[in-house]
CSV table of C-alpha atoms in Angstrom, one decimal:
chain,number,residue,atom,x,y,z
A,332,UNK,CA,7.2,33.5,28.3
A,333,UNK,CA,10.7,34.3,29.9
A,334,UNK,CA,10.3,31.3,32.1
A,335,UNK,CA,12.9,31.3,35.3
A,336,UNK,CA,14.8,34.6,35.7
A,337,UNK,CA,17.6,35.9,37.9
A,338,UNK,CA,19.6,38.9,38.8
A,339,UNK,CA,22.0,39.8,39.0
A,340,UNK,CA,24.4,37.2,36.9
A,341,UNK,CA,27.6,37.6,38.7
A,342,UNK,CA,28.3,39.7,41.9
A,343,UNK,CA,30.7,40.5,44.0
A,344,UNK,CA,30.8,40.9,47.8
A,345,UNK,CA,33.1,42.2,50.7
A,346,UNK,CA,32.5,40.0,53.9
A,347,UNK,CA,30.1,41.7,55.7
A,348,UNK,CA,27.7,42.9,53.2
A,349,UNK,CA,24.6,42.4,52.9
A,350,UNK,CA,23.0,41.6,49.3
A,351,UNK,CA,19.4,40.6,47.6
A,352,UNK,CA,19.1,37.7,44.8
A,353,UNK,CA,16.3,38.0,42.6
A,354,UNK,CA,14.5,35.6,41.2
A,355,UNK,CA,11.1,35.9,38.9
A,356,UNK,CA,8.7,33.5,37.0
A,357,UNK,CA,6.4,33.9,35.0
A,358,UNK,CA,4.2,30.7,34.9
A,359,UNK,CA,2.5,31.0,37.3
A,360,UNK,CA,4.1,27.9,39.5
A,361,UNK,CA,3.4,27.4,43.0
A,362,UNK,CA,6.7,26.1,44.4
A,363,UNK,CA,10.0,28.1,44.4
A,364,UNK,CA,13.2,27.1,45.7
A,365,UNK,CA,17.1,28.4,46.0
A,366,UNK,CA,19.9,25.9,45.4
A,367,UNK,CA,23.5,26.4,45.6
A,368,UNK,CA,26.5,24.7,43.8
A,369,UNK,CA,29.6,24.2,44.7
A,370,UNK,CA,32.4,22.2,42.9
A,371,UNK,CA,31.7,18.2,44.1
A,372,UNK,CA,28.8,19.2,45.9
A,373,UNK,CA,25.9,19.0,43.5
A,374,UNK,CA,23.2,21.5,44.4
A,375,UNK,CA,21.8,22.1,47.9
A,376,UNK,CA,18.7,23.2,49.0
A,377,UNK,CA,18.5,26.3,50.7
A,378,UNK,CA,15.0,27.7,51.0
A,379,UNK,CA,12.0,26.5,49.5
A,380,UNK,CA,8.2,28.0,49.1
A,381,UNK,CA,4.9,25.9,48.0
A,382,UNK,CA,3.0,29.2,48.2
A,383,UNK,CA,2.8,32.8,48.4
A,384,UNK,CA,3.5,33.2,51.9
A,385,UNK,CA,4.5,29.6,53.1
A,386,UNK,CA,8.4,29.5,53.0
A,387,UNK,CA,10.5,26.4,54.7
A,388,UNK,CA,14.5,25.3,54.8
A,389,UNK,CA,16.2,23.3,53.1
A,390,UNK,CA,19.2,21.3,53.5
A,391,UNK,CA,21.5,24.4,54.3
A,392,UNK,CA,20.0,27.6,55.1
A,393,UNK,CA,22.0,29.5,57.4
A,394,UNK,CA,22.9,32.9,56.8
A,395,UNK,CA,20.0,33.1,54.2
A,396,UNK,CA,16.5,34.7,54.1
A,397,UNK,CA,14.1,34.2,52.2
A,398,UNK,CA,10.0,35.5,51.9
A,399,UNK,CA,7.5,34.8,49.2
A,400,UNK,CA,5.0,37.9,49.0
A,401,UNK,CA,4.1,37.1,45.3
A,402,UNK,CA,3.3,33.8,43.4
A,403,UNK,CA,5.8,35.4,40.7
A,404,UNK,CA,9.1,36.1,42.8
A,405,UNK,CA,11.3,35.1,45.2
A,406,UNK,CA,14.3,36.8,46.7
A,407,UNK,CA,17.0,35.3,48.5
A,408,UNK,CA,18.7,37.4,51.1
A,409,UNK,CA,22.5,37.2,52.2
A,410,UNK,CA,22.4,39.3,56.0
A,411,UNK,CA,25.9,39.1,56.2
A,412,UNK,CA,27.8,37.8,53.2
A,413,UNK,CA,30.8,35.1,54.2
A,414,UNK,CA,33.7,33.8,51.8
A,415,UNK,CA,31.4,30.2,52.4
A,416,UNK,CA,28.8,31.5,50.6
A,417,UNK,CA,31.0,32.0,47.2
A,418,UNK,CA,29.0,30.0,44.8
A,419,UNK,CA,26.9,29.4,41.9
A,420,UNK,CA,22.7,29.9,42.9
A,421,UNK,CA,20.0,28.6,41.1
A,422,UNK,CA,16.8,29.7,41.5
A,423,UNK,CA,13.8,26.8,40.6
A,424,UNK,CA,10.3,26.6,39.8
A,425,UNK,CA,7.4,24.2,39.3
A,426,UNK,CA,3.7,24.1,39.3
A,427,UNK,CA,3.3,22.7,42.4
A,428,UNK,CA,4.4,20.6,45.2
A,429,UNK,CA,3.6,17.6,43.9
A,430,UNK,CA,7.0,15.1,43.2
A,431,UNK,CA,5.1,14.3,39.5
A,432,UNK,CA,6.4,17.7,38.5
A,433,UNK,CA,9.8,18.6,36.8
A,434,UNK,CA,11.8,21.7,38.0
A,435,UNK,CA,12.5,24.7,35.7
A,436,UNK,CA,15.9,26.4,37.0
A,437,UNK,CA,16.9,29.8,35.6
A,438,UNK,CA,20.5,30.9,34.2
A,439,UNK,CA,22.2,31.1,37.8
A,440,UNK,CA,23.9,34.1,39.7
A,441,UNK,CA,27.5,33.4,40.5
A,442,UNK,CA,28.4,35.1,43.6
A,443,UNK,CA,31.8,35.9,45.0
A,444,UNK,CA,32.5,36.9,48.4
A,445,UNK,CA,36.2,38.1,49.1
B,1340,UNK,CA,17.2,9.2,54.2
B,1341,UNK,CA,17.1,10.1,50.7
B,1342,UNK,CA,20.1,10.5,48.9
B,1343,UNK,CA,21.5,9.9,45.5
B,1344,UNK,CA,24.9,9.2,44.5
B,1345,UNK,CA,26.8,9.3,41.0
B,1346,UNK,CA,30.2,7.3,41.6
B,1347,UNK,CA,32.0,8.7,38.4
B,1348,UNK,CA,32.9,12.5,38.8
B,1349,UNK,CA,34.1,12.7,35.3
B,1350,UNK,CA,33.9,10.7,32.0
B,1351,UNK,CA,35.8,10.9,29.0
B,1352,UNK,CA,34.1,9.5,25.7
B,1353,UNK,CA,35.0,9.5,21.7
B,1354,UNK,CA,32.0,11.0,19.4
B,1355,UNK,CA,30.1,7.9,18.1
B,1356,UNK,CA,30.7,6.0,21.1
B,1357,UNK,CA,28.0,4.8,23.6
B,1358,UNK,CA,27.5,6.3,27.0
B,1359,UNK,CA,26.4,5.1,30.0
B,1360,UNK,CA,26.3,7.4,33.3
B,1361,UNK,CA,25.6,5.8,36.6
B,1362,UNK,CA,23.1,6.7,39.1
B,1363,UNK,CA,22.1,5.1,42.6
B,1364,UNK,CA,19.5,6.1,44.9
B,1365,UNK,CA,18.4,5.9,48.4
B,1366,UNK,CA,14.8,6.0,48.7
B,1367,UNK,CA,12.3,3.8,51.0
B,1368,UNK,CA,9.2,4.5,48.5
B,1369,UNK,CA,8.3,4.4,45.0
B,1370,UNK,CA,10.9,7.0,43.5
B,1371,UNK,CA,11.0,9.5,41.1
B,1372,UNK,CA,13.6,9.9,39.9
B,1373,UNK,CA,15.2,12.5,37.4
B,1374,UNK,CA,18.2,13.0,34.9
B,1375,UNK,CA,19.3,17.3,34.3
B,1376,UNK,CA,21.9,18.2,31.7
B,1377,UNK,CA,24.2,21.5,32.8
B,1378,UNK,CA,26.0,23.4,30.0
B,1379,UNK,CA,28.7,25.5,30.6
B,1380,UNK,CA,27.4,28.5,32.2
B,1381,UNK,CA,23.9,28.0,32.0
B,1382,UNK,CA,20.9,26.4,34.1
B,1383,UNK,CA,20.0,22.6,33.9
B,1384,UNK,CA,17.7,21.4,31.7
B,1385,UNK,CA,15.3,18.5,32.3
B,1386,UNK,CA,16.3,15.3,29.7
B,1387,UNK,CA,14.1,12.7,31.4
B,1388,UNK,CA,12.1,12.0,34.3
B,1389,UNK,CA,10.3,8.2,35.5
B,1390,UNK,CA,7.5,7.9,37.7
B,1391,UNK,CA,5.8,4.2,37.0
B,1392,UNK,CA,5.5,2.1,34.7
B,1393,UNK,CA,7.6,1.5,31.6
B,1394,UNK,CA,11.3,1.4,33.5
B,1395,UNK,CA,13.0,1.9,29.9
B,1396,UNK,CA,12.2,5.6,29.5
B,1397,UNK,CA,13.1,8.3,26.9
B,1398,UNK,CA,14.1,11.7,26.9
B,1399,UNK,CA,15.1,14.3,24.7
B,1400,UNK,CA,18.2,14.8,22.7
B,1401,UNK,CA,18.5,11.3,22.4
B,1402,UNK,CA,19.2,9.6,25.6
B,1403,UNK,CA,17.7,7.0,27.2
B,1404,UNK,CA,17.4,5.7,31.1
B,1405,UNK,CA,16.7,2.3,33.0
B,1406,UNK,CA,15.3,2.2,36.8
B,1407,UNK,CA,16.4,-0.7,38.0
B,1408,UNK,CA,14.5,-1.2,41.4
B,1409,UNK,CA,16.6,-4.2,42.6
B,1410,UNK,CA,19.7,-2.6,42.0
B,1411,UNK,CA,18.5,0.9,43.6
B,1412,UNK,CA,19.9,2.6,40.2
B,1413,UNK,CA,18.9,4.8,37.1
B,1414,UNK,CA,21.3,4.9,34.9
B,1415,UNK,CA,21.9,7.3,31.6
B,1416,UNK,CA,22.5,5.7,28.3
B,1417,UNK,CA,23.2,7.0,24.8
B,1418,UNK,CA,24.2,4.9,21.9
B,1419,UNK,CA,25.8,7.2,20.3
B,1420,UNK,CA,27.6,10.7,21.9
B,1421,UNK,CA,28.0,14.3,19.9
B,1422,UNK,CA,30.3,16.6,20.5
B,1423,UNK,CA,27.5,19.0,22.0
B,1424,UNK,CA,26.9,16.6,24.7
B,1425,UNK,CA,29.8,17.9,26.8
B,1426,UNK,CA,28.1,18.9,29.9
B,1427,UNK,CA,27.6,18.1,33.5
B,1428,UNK,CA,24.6,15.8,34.1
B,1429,UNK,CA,23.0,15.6,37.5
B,1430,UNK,CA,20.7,12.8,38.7
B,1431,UNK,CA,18.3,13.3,41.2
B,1432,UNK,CA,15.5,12.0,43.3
B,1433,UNK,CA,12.3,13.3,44.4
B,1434,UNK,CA,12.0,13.5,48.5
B,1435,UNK,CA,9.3,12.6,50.8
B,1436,UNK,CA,6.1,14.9,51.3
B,1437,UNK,CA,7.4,16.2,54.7
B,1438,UNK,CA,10.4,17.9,52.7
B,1439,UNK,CA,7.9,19.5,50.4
B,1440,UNK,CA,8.4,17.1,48.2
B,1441,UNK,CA,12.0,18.5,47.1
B,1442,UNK,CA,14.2,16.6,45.1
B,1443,UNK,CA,18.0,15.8,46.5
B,1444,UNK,CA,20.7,15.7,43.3
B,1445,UNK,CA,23.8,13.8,43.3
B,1446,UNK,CA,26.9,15.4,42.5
B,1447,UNK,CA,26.8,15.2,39.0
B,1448,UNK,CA,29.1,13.6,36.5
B,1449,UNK,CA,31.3,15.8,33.4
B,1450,UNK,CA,31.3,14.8,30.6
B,1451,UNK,CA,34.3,15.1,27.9
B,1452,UNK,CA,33.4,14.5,24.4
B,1453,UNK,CA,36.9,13.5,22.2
B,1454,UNK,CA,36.6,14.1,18.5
């Protein structure tokens, strides 16, 4: 049981360019979401999913995509990567929607974007 | 709205000594509410979690946290810190079902463990 996983670990960007973030579990939760973290910031919601198929914003979703095709993964897309979205990205999972459930996070990617 | 807020952005503590982090939410229902340890370069990791009942609840490695509904807080408490405690802790609180239920962190607290 691997449990949250994300690639790739670090990355680096030119503005401009457009990347994927991966993000796979493999417990079979229903909800999925993308936080980023920045220095004094705490993590932010970007996108969230309750559902293969369903996908919804979060608190800061601009210049991100997201799509849920499978229960198990969960890409996040930068269209046109800024030196804003230099960060640290968690991906999260939990069985379901409920609030009585605790999030899993995975190992982060840390994303630079010159 | 929901928020949470943790008013000390870094603590420094001796090993042996008690801890106490602070944690204060915003939240117009019942809340659950949540406590994540960070290490350095990795994910966060859940070290408690209240829903109801008992408002004294316990988590794992030790620590410890209150809800205190009149006082809109949760704090952290350990009676006695390790060196391997040295992390960033993040509190958080669990949102409203029209947010999908998603939970809103604070902007976490460092801690520095002095040997």
């Amino acid at each position: 049981n691997a449990g949250v996983t994300q690639t790739p670990k670090f990355q680096v960007l030119k503005t401009g360019q457009s990347m994927t973030l991966q993000c796979a579990q493999d417990m079979n939760h229903e909800y999925m979401s993308w936080y980023r973290q920045d220095p004094g910031m705490g993590l932010r919601l970007i996108h969230y999913s309750v559902g293969a198929g369903i996908t919804d914003q979060g608190e800061v979703p601009n210049g991100y995509n997201v799509s849920r095709s499978t229960t198990e993964d969960f890409p996040l897309r930068l269209l046109s990567a800024a030196p804003s979205q230099t960060s640290v990205y968690f991906c999260a999972s939990r069985p379901g929607s409920s609030g009585y459930y605790e999030q899993y996070f995975g190992p982060g990617t840390r994303l630079t974007v010159t | 709205a929901q928020s949470v807020t943790q008013p000390d952005i870094h603590i420094t503590v001796s090993e042996g000594a008690s801890l106490e982090l602070r944690c204060n939410y915003s939240y117009g229902a019942t809340p659950y509410l949540f406590w994540y340890v960070q290490s350095p370069g990795q994910g966060l990791q859940l070290l408690l979690k209240y829903f109801s009942g008992d408002t004294l609840v316990q988590g794992i490695k030790g620590f410890e946290a209150e809800f205190k509904r009149s006082q809109s807080s949760f704090n952290l408490r350990k009676p006695s810190v390790h060196w391997s405690d040295a992390a960033e802790y993040f509190c958080a609180v669990r949102g409203p079902s029209n947010t999908g239920n998603q939970f809103y962190f604070g902007t976490g607290t460092s801690l520095t463990v002095i040997p």
